[in-house]
Amino acid sequence: MAYEDLRAFIAALEQRGLLKRIKTQVDPILEITEITDRVSKRFGPALLFERVKDSSMPVLINAFGSEEQMCLALQRASLDDLASELDSVTEIKPPEGFFEKLRMLPKLAEMARYLPKRVKDGPCKEVRITKEPSFDPLPTLKCWPLDGGRFVTMPLVFTKDPETGTRNCGMYRMQIFDERTAGMHWHIHHGGARHYEKNRRLGRRTEVAVALGPDPATTLSAVIPAPDGIDEMLIAGFLRKRSVELVQCETVDLEVPANAEIVLEGYVEPDELRLEGPFGDHTGFYSLADHYPVFHLTAVTHRRDPIYQTTIVGRPPMEDCHMGTAVERMSLPLLRKQLPEIVDFHMPFAGVFHNLVIVSIDKAYPGHARKIMHAIWGLGQAMFSKVIVVVDKDVNVRDPAEVTWKVLNHIDPERDIEFVMGPVETLDHASRLPRYGSKMGIDGTRKWKEEGFTREWPEEQVMDRETKALVDQRWKEYGLG
């Protein structure tokens, strides 16, 4: 059964010994970050700080701080199970005959259960503040010493396309400026930013609703790079195997998850910008101060005795790394639908998602590795991949020693490395210009004669099966333990 809400997930974490309650009073200014950073670096448990200075709300952090916690959040035995489920869904094809249509009905009925459902009321409405709402009661963190202030770091930000009415839900940090305004840090490539830009051209304000602390699958849906027009709440329904219940906001024409702990309502004016940042980001470096739109708070609703869920980001490994791994596993079946020659891919933690992508392929023709590089650079947010390394299908992309060994033995640097120009991640502080710079592709596959390699390619040293079996059988005789 899907988790009813964040509290049910907290109970599941605690039952598994994956949650630690901290009853000592802690400061949201830097202290919580330092505690959490030490815990997250060793893949430690979720932390529930029950006494936070200057706030009555407890703080939940590091809830997704290990692969085990991520699997528990998604209620799967492994993240590969999730990938297999998604693969079966994407295999659905239009039925050709009457009996095929009949066989499809159960699958279609199951899919219909994932569609978001509107309800009249929900737990997030237990307390409603529409007169003089304020950010002040929230135990927002100042995460790192040079941060520009306190930040909301795990918000589900809802907006609506002014032309199509399509909903978008993304996770964009918010710097608290004062009791009623905050920065809205959406990048130019994000769905929320596109809705804002459409409204700006029309001279309209953009209505915004921010949900904090719904059930874990719904939270994860906000960071999945869904194709344009795909409702993240439908993805959340698939993840939790049950519809997300949505409730109408009080002051804006938007819907939010009814089971959220806290909801912030407001708007962004079309041409109002304010300096936001710096912010200690997931790259492990500070993203520099820049001008971003301003969110004006019009209402706060929340559950009685709400729990404030947040996160910190910085030098890997941290909580967001495990969220990224889940997204990676979910992306593989979709990537294979477009590029079936891909066997596997991996984004190592140290690559902070966009800096390094390792791809294994079933190489079928000369230049195949380069075709894959350019195809990936042409896919949605994969366009930000700074370095793409392509290897043969027999290479384990999750074994850095094997990848390094194979690639460095397979490349002639001048021949097998290419550079291209294009869009880069906004957080890439090394690019020559903001959001524009170079990317690198490395062809680490075995080279073919058709690719101009006329020398003989050596065989890899591998012991024959008979000798391996003999040594396995006699191992105890050798006295080697």
Coordinates of C-alpha atoms in Angstrom, one line a residue:
M1 CA 0.0 0.0 0.0
A2 CA 1.1 3.5 -0.8
Y3 CA 2.2 5.7 2.1
E4 CA -0.7 7.9 3.2
D5 CA 1.7 10.7 4.0
L6 CA 5.2 11.7 5.2
R7 CA 4.3 10.5 8.7
A8 CA 3.7 6.9 7.5
F9 CA 7.1 7.0 5.8
I10 CA 8.7 8.2 9.0
A11 CA 7.1 5.3 10.9
A12 CA 8.4 2.9 8.3
L13 CA 11.9 4.3 8.6
E14 CA 11.8 4.1 12.4
Q15 CA 10.5 0.5 12.3
R16 CA 13.5 -0.5 10.1
G17 CA 16.0 1.3 12.4
L18 CA 16.7 3.9 9.7
L19 CA 15.6 7.0 11.6
K20 CA 17.2 8.7 14.6
R21 CA 15.4 11.2 16.8
I22 CA 17.5 14.0 18.2
K23 CA 15.9 15.5 21.3
T24 CA 18.7 18.0 22.1
Q25 CA 17.9 21.5 20.9
V26 CA 19.7 22.4 17.7
D27 CA 20.2 25.6 15.7
P28 CA 18.9 25.7 12.1
I29 CA 21.8 28.2 11.4
L30 CA 24.7 25.9 10.3
E31 CA 24.4 23.4 13.2
I32 CA 21.9 21.1 11.6
T33 CA 23.9 21.1 8.4
E34 CA 27.1 20.1 10.1
I35 CA 25.4 17.2 12.0
T36 CA 23.6 16.0 8.8
D37 CA 26.7 16.3 6.6
R38 CA 28.6 14.0 9.0
V39 CA 25.8 11.5 9.0
S40 CA 25.1 11.6 5.2
K41 CA 28.8 11.0 4.4
R42 CA 28.6 7.6 6.0
F43 CA 25.1 6.8 4.5
G44 CA 23.6 7.2 7.9
P45 CA 19.9 7.3 9.0
A46 CA 17.2 9.9 8.5
L47 CA 17.3 12.5 11.2
L48 CA 14.3 14.0 13.0
F49 CA 15.3 17.0 15.0
E50 CA 12.5 17.4 17.6
R51 CA 13.7 20.6 19.2
V52 CA 14.7 23.3 16.8
K53 CA 15.7 26.8 18.0
D54 CA 13.0 29.5 17.5
S55 CA 10.5 27.1 15.9
S56 CA 7.8 24.7 17.2
M57 CA 8.2 22.5 14.1
P58 CA 10.5 19.4 14.1
V59 CA 12.8 19.1 11.1
L60 CA 13.2 15.9 9.0
I61 CA 16.3 15.6 7.0
N62 CA 18.3 12.9 5.2
A63 CA 15.2 10.8 4.7
F64 CA 16.5 9.5 1.4
G65 CA 20.1 9.2 2.7
S66 CA 21.0 5.7 1.4
E67 CA 19.9 3.3 -1.3
E68 CA 18.0 1.3 1.4
Q69 CA 16.1 4.4 2.5
M70 CA 15.4 5.2 -1.1
C71 CA 14.0 1.8 -1.8
L72 CA 11.9 2.0 1.3
A73 CA 10.6 5.4 0.2
L74 CA 9.5 3.9 -3.1
Q75 CA 8.4 0.6 -1.5
R76 CA 10.5 -1.6 -3.9
A77 CA 13.0 -4.3 -3.0
S78 CA 15.6 -2.6 -5.4
L79 CA 15.8 0.3 -7.7
D80 CA 16.2 -2.1 -10.6
D81 CA 12.7 -3.5 -9.8
L82 CA 11.5 0.1 -10.4
A83 CA 13.3 0.2 -13.7
S84 CA 11.7 -3.1 -14.7
E85 CA 8.2 -1.9 -13.9
L86 CA 8.7 1.2 -16.0
D87 CA 10.1 -0.8 -18.8
S88 CA 6.9 -2.9 -18.9
V89 CA 4.8 0.2 -19.0
T90 CA 6.7 1.7 -21.9
E91 CA 6.3 -1.6 -23.8
I92 CA 2.6 -0.9 -24.2
K93 CA 1.6 -0.7 -27.9
P94 CA -1.7 0.1 -29.6
P95 CA -3.7 -3.1 -29.8
E96 CA -4.3 -4.3 -33.4
G97 CA -7.3 -6.6 -32.9
F98 CA -10.4 -7.2 -30.8
F99 CA -8.8 -9.9 -28.6
E100 CA -5.7 -7.8 -28.1
K101 CA -7.9 -4.9 -27.0
L102 CA -9.5 -7.2 -24.4
R103 CA -6.1 -8.3 -23.1
M104 CA -5.1 -4.6 -22.8
L105 CA -8.0 -3.7 -20.6
P106 CA -6.5 -4.7 -17.2
K107 CA -3.3 -2.9 -18.0
L108 CA -5.2 0.3 -19.0
A109 CA -7.4 0.1 -15.9
E110 CA -4.2 -0.1 -13.8
M111 CA -2.7 2.9 -15.5
A112 CA -6.0 4.9 -14.9
R113 CA -5.5 4.3 -11.2
Y114 CA -2.3 6.5 -11.4
L115 CA -4.1 9.6 -12.6
P116 CA -4.2 12.4 -10.0
K117 CA -7.6 12.9 -8.3
R118 CA -9.1 16.1 -7.0
V119 CA -10.6 16.1 -3.5
K120 CA -12.4 18.7 -1.6
D121 CA -10.3 18.8 1.5
G122 CA -7.2 17.3 3.0
P123 CA -4.8 17.2 6.0
C124 CA -2.8 20.2 4.5
K125 CA -5.9 22.4 5.2
E126 CA -6.2 21.7 9.0
V127 CA -4.7 25.2 9.7
R128 CA -5.4 28.0 7.2
I129 CA -3.6 31.4 7.4
T130 CA -4.7 33.9 4.8
K131 CA -4.3 37.1 6.8
E132 CA -0.8 38.2 7.4
P133 CA 0.9 34.9 6.4
S134 CA 4.6 34.6 7.3
F135 CA 7.7 32.4 6.6
D136 CA 8.9 33.1 10.1
P137 CA 7.4 30.0 11.8
L138 CA 9.3 27.7 9.4
P139 CA 12.6 26.3 10.7
T140 CA 14.4 27.1 7.4
L141 CA 18.1 26.4 7.4
K142 CA 21.1 28.5 6.7
C143 CA 23.1 25.6 5.4
W144 CA 26.7 26.9 4.8
P145 CA 28.7 29.8 6.1
L146 CA 28.7 31.9 3.0
D147 CA 25.0 31.3 2.1
G148 CA 23.1 34.5 1.4
G149 CA 20.5 33.6 4.0
R150 CA 18.1 30.9 5.0
F151 CA 16.7 28.7 2.2
V152 CA 13.8 26.4 1.6
T153 CA 15.6 23.5 0.0
M154 CA 13.0 20.8 -0.6
P155 CA 10.0 22.6 -2.0
L156 CA 7.6 21.1 -4.6
V157 CA 6.9 24.2 -6.7
F158 CA 3.6 24.1 -8.7
T159 CA 2.8 26.3 -11.7
K160 CA 0.5 26.2 -14.6
D161 CA 1.1 26.9 -18.3
P162 CA -1.0 30.0 -19.1
E163 CA -1.7 28.8 -22.7
T164 CA -2.4 25.1 -22.2
G165 CA -3.2 24.9 -18.5
T166 CA -0.6 22.1 -18.1
R167 CA 0.7 21.6 -14.6
N168 CA 4.4 21.6 -13.7
C169 CA 6.0 20.5 -10.5
G170 CA 9.7 21.1 -9.9
M171 CA 12.1 21.5 -7.0
Y172 CA 13.6 24.9 -7.0
R173 CA 15.3 26.4 -3.9
M174 CA 13.8 29.5 -2.3
Q175 CA 15.9 32.1 -0.3
I176 CA 13.9 33.7 2.4
F177 CA 14.2 37.5 2.1
D178 CA 11.8 38.6 4.8
E179 CA 8.5 37.3 6.3
R180 CA 6.6 37.5 3.0
T181 CA 9.0 37.4 0.1
A182 CA 11.5 34.8 -1.1
G183 CA 13.7 34.1 -4.1
M184 CA 12.4 31.7 -6.7
H185 CA 15.5 30.0 -8.1
W186 CA 14.2 28.4 -11.3
H187 CA 16.7 28.1 -14.1
I188 CA 15.9 29.1 -17.7
H189 CA 15.6 25.4 -18.7
H190 CA 13.1 24.5 -16.0
G191 CA 9.4 24.0 -16.5
G192 CA 8.5 26.6 -13.9
A193 CA 10.7 29.2 -15.6
R194 CA 9.0 28.5 -19.0
H195 CA 5.6 29.2 -17.4
Y196 CA 7.0 32.4 -15.8
E197 CA 8.4 33.5 -19.2
K198 CA 5.1 32.9 -21.0
N199 CA 3.3 35.0 -18.3
R200 CA 6.0 37.7 -18.4
R201 CA 5.5 38.1 -22.2
L202 CA 1.7 38.4 -21.5
G203 CA 2.3 40.9 -18.7
R204 CA 0.8 38.6 -16.1
R205 CA 2.0 37.5 -12.7
T206 CA 2.6 33.8 -12.3
E207 CA 0.7 32.0 -9.5
V208 CA 2.8 29.6 -7.5
A209 CA 2.0 27.0 -4.9
V210 CA 4.7 25.3 -2.8
A211 CA 4.1 21.9 -1.1
L212 CA 6.4 20.8 1.7
G213 CA 6.5 17.2 3.0
P214 CA 4.0 15.1 1.0
D215 CA 4.5 11.3 0.8
P216 CA 8.0 10.4 -0.4
A217 CA 7.1 9.2 -3.9
T218 CA 5.4 12.5 -4.6
T219 CA 8.5 14.4 -3.4
L220 CA 10.7 12.3 -5.7
S221 CA 8.5 13.0 -8.7
A222 CA 9.5 16.7 -8.5
V223 CA 13.1 16.0 -9.4
I224 CA 12.4 13.6 -12.3
P225 CA 13.2 15.3 -15.6
A226 CA 9.9 14.5 -17.2
P227 CA 9.3 15.3 -20.9
D228 CA 7.4 18.6 -21.5
G229 CA 3.7 18.2 -20.9
I230 CA 3.9 15.1 -18.7
D231 CA 2.3 15.7 -15.3
E232 CA 4.7 14.9 -12.5
M233 CA 1.6 14.0 -10.4
L234 CA 0.9 11.1 -12.9
I235 CA 4.5 10.0 -12.4
A236 CA 4.0 10.2 -8.6
G237 CA 0.9 8.0 -9.0
F238 CA 2.9 5.4 -10.9
L239 CA 5.6 5.4 -8.2
R240 CA 3.1 5.0 -5.3
K241 CA 0.7 2.7 -7.3
R242 CA -2.1 5.0 -6.3
S243 CA -3.5 8.3 -7.4
V244 CA -2.2 11.5 -5.8
E245 CA -5.0 13.4 -4.2
L246 CA -4.9 17.1 -5.0
V247 CA -6.7 19.9 -3.2
Q248 CA -7.5 23.4 -4.4
C249 CA -5.4 26.2 -2.9
E250 CA -7.0 29.1 -0.9
T251 CA -5.6 32.2 -2.8
V252 CA -4.3 30.9 -6.1
D253 CA -5.8 28.8 -8.9
L254 CA -3.6 25.7 -8.4
E255 CA -3.8 22.3 -6.8
V256 CA -1.4 20.7 -4.4
P257 CA -1.0 17.3 -2.7
A258 CA -3.7 17.0 0.0
N259 CA -1.3 15.0 2.3
A260 CA 1.4 17.7 2.4
E261 CA 2.6 18.9 5.8
I262 CA 2.8 22.6 4.7
V263 CA 1.6 24.6 1.7
L264 CA 2.9 28.1 0.8
E265 CA 0.8 30.0 -1.7
G266 CA 1.7 33.1 -3.6
Y267 CA 2.7 34.7 -6.9
V268 CA 5.7 36.0 -8.9
E269 CA 5.5 39.4 -10.7
P270 CA 6.5 39.4 -14.4
D271 CA 9.5 41.8 -14.1
E272 CA 10.5 41.9 -10.5
L273 CA 14.0 40.4 -9.8
R274 CA 16.1 40.5 -6.7
L275 CA 19.7 39.3 -5.9
E276 CA 19.6 35.8 -4.6
G277 CA 22.5 33.7 -3.2
P278 CA 25.2 32.7 -2.8
F279 CA 24.2 29.2 -2.0
G280 CA 26.3 26.1 -1.1
D281 CA 25.2 23.9 -4.0
H282 CA 25.2 20.2 -4.9
T283 CA 28.4 20.7 -6.8
G284 CA 30.3 21.2 -3.5
F285 CA 30.9 24.8 -4.4
Y286 CA 28.8 28.0 -3.9
S287 CA 26.6 29.1 -6.7
L288 CA 27.2 32.8 -7.0
A289 CA 24.6 35.5 -6.3
D290 CA 22.4 36.4 -9.2
H291 CA 19.0 38.0 -9.9
Y292 CA 15.9 35.8 -9.8
P293 CA 12.2 36.3 -9.6
V294 CA 10.5 37.1 -6.2
F295 CA 7.8 35.0 -4.7
H296 CA 5.2 36.9 -2.7
L297 CA 3.5 34.9 0.0
T298 CA -0.4 35.1 0.1
A299 CA -1.3 32.2 2.3
V300 CA 0.0 29.3 4.4
T301 CA -1.9 26.2 5.2
H302 CA -0.6 23.2 7.1
R303 CA -1.4 20.2 9.2
R304 CA -1.7 20.5 13.0
D305 CA 1.8 20.1 14.4
P306 CA 3.5 20.0 11.0
I307 CA 6.8 18.4 10.2
Y308 CA 9.2 20.5 8.1
Q309 CA 11.1 18.3 5.6
T310 CA 14.3 19.7 4.2
T311 CA 17.7 18.7 2.8
I312 CA 21.2 20.0 2.4
V313 CA 23.4 19.7 -0.6
G314 CA 27.2 19.9 -1.1
R315 CA 30.2 17.7 -1.8
P316 CA 29.0 14.1 -2.5
P317 CA 27.9 11.8 -1.1
M318 CA 24.8 13.5 0.3
E319 CA 21.1 12.8 0.3
D320 CA 20.4 14.1 -3.2
C321 CA 22.9 11.5 -4.6
H322 CA 20.5 8.7 -3.7
M323 CA 17.6 10.6 -5.2
G324 CA 19.7 10.9 -8.4
T325 CA 20.4 7.2 -8.4
A326 CA 16.7 6.5 -8.4
V327 CA 16.2 8.9 -11.3
E328 CA 19.1 7.3 -13.1
R329 CA 17.5 3.8 -12.8
M330 CA 14.1 5.1 -13.9
S331 CA 15.7 6.9 -16.9
L332 CA 17.4 3.8 -18.3
P333 CA 14.2 2.1 -19.8
L334 CA 13.2 5.4 -21.4
L335 CA 16.7 6.0 -22.7
R336 CA 16.7 2.5 -24.2
K337 CA 13.4 3.1 -26.0
Q338 CA 15.1 5.9 -28.0
L339 CA 18.6 4.3 -28.1
P340 CA 18.2 0.5 -27.9
E341 CA 21.9 -0.1 -28.3
I342 CA 22.5 1.3 -24.9
V343 CA 23.2 -1.5 -22.4
D344 CA 23.6 0.6 -19.2
F345 CA 24.6 4.0 -18.0
H346 CA 25.8 5.6 -14.8
M347 CA 26.3 9.0 -13.3
P348 CA 28.9 8.7 -10.5
F349 CA 28.2 10.6 -7.3
A350 CA 31.4 12.6 -7.7
G351 CA 30.2 13.8 -11.1
V352 CA 27.3 15.7 -9.4
F353 CA 24.8 14.3 -11.9
H354 CA 25.7 16.4 -15.0
N355 CA 29.6 16.4 -15.1
L356 CA 30.1 12.7 -16.0
V357 CA 28.0 10.1 -17.8
I358 CA 29.4 6.6 -18.4
V359 CA 27.5 4.7 -21.1
S360 CA 28.0 1.1 -22.3
I361 CA 26.7 0.1 -25.7
D362 CA 26.4 -2.9 -28.0
K363 CA 28.6 -1.4 -30.7
A364 CA 27.4 -2.3 -34.2
Y365 CA 29.1 0.0 -36.7
P366 CA 32.0 2.4 -37.1
G367 CA 31.5 5.7 -35.2
H368 CA 28.7 4.2 -33.1
A369 CA 30.1 5.6 -29.8
R370 CA 30.1 9.2 -31.3
K371 CA 26.5 8.8 -32.4
I372 CA 25.5 7.9 -28.9
M373 CA 27.4 11.0 -27.5
H374 CA 25.6 13.4 -29.8
A375 CA 22.2 11.6 -29.2
I376 CA 22.5 12.1 -25.5
W377 CA 23.5 15.7 -25.9
G378 CA 20.2 16.1 -27.8
L379 CA 18.0 14.6 -25.0
G380 CA 16.3 17.0 -22.6
Q381 CA 18.4 17.8 -19.5
A382 CA 21.0 15.2 -20.7
M383 CA 22.2 18.1 -22.9
F384 CA 24.1 19.4 -19.8
S385 CA 26.4 16.3 -19.7
K386 CA 29.8 17.8 -19.5
V387 CA 31.8 14.6 -20.1
I388 CA 30.3 11.4 -21.8
V389 CA 32.4 8.3 -21.8
V390 CA 31.2 5.4 -24.0
V391 CA 32.5 1.9 -23.4
D392 CA 31.7 -1.6 -24.8
K393 CA 28.8 -3.7 -23.5
D394 CA 31.0 -6.0 -21.4
V395 CA 32.2 -3.1 -19.2
N396 CA 30.6 -2.6 -15.8
V397 CA 29.8 1.1 -15.8
R398 CA 29.5 1.1 -11.9
D399 CA 33.0 -0.1 -11.4
P400 CA 35.3 2.9 -11.6
A401 CA 38.4 0.8 -11.6
E402 CA 37.2 -1.3 -14.6
V403 CA 36.0 1.8 -16.5
T404 CA 39.3 3.6 -16.0
W405 CA 41.3 0.5 -16.9
K406 CA 39.4 -0.2 -20.1
V407 CA 39.1 3.4 -21.3
L408 CA 42.7 4.3 -20.7
N409 CA 43.8 1.2 -22.5
H410 CA 41.4 1.8 -25.5
I411 CA 42.0 5.4 -26.3
D412 CA 44.4 7.4 -28.5
P413 CA 43.6 10.8 -26.9
E414 CA 43.8 12.9 -30.1
R415 CA 41.8 10.3 -32.1
D416 CA 39.2 9.3 -29.5
I417 CA 38.3 12.6 -27.7
E418 CA 36.1 15.2 -29.2
F419 CA 34.8 18.6 -28.0
V420 CA 31.5 20.2 -28.8
M421 CA 29.9 23.6 -27.9
G422 CA 26.4 23.9 -26.5
P423 CA 24.2 24.6 -23.4
V424 CA 25.7 23.8 -20.0
E425 CA 24.3 23.6 -16.5
T426 CA 23.6 27.0 -14.9
L427 CA 25.6 25.8 -11.9
D428 CA 28.8 25.1 -14.0
H429 CA 31.1 27.8 -12.6
A430 CA 33.9 26.7 -15.0
S431 CA 32.2 27.3 -18.3
R432 CA 33.4 30.2 -20.4
L433 CA 30.0 31.9 -20.4
P434 CA 26.9 31.5 -18.2
R435 CA 24.9 28.5 -19.5
Y436 CA 27.1 28.1 -22.6
G437 CA 30.4 26.2 -23.0
S438 CA 32.1 23.1 -24.2
K439 CA 31.4 19.4 -23.6
M440 CA 33.7 16.4 -24.1
G441 CA 33.1 12.9 -25.5
I442 CA 35.4 10.0 -25.0
D443 CA 35.2 6.9 -27.2
G444 CA 36.5 4.2 -24.9
T445 CA 35.3 1.3 -27.1
R446 CA 37.5 -1.2 -28.9
K447 CA 38.5 0.3 -32.3
W448 CA 37.6 -1.3 -35.6
K449 CA 39.5 -1.4 -38.9
E450 CA 36.5 0.4 -40.4
E451 CA 37.3 3.3 -38.0
G452 CA 40.9 3.5 -39.4
F453 CA 42.6 1.2 -36.8
T454 CA 44.7 -1.0 -39.0
R455 CA 46.8 -2.6 -36.3
E456 CA 45.8 -5.9 -34.5
W457 CA 43.7 -5.4 -31.4
P458 CA 45.0 -7.6 -28.6
E459 CA 42.9 -10.0 -26.6
E460 CA 42.2 -9.4 -22.9
Q461 CA 43.9 -11.7 -20.5
V462 CA 41.3 -14.1 -19.2
M463 CA 41.9 -17.6 -17.6
D464 CA 40.2 -20.5 -19.3
R465 CA 37.1 -22.0 -17.7
E466 CA 38.6 -25.4 -17.0
T467 CA 41.5 -24.0 -15.0
K468 CA 39.2 -21.7 -13.0
A469 CA 36.9 -24.6 -12.2
L470 CA 39.9 -26.8 -11.1
V471 CA 41.2 -24.1 -8.8
D472 CA 37.8 -23.5 -7.4
Q473 CA 37.5 -27.2 -6.6
R474 CA 40.9 -27.5 -5.0
W475 CA 41.0 -24.1 -3.2
K476 CA 40.8 -25.5 0.3
E477 CA 43.8 -27.8 -0.5
Y478 CA 46.0 -24.8 -1.0
G479 CA 45.5 -23.5 2.6
L480 CA 45.0 -20.0 1.5
G481 CA 41.8 -19.3 3.5

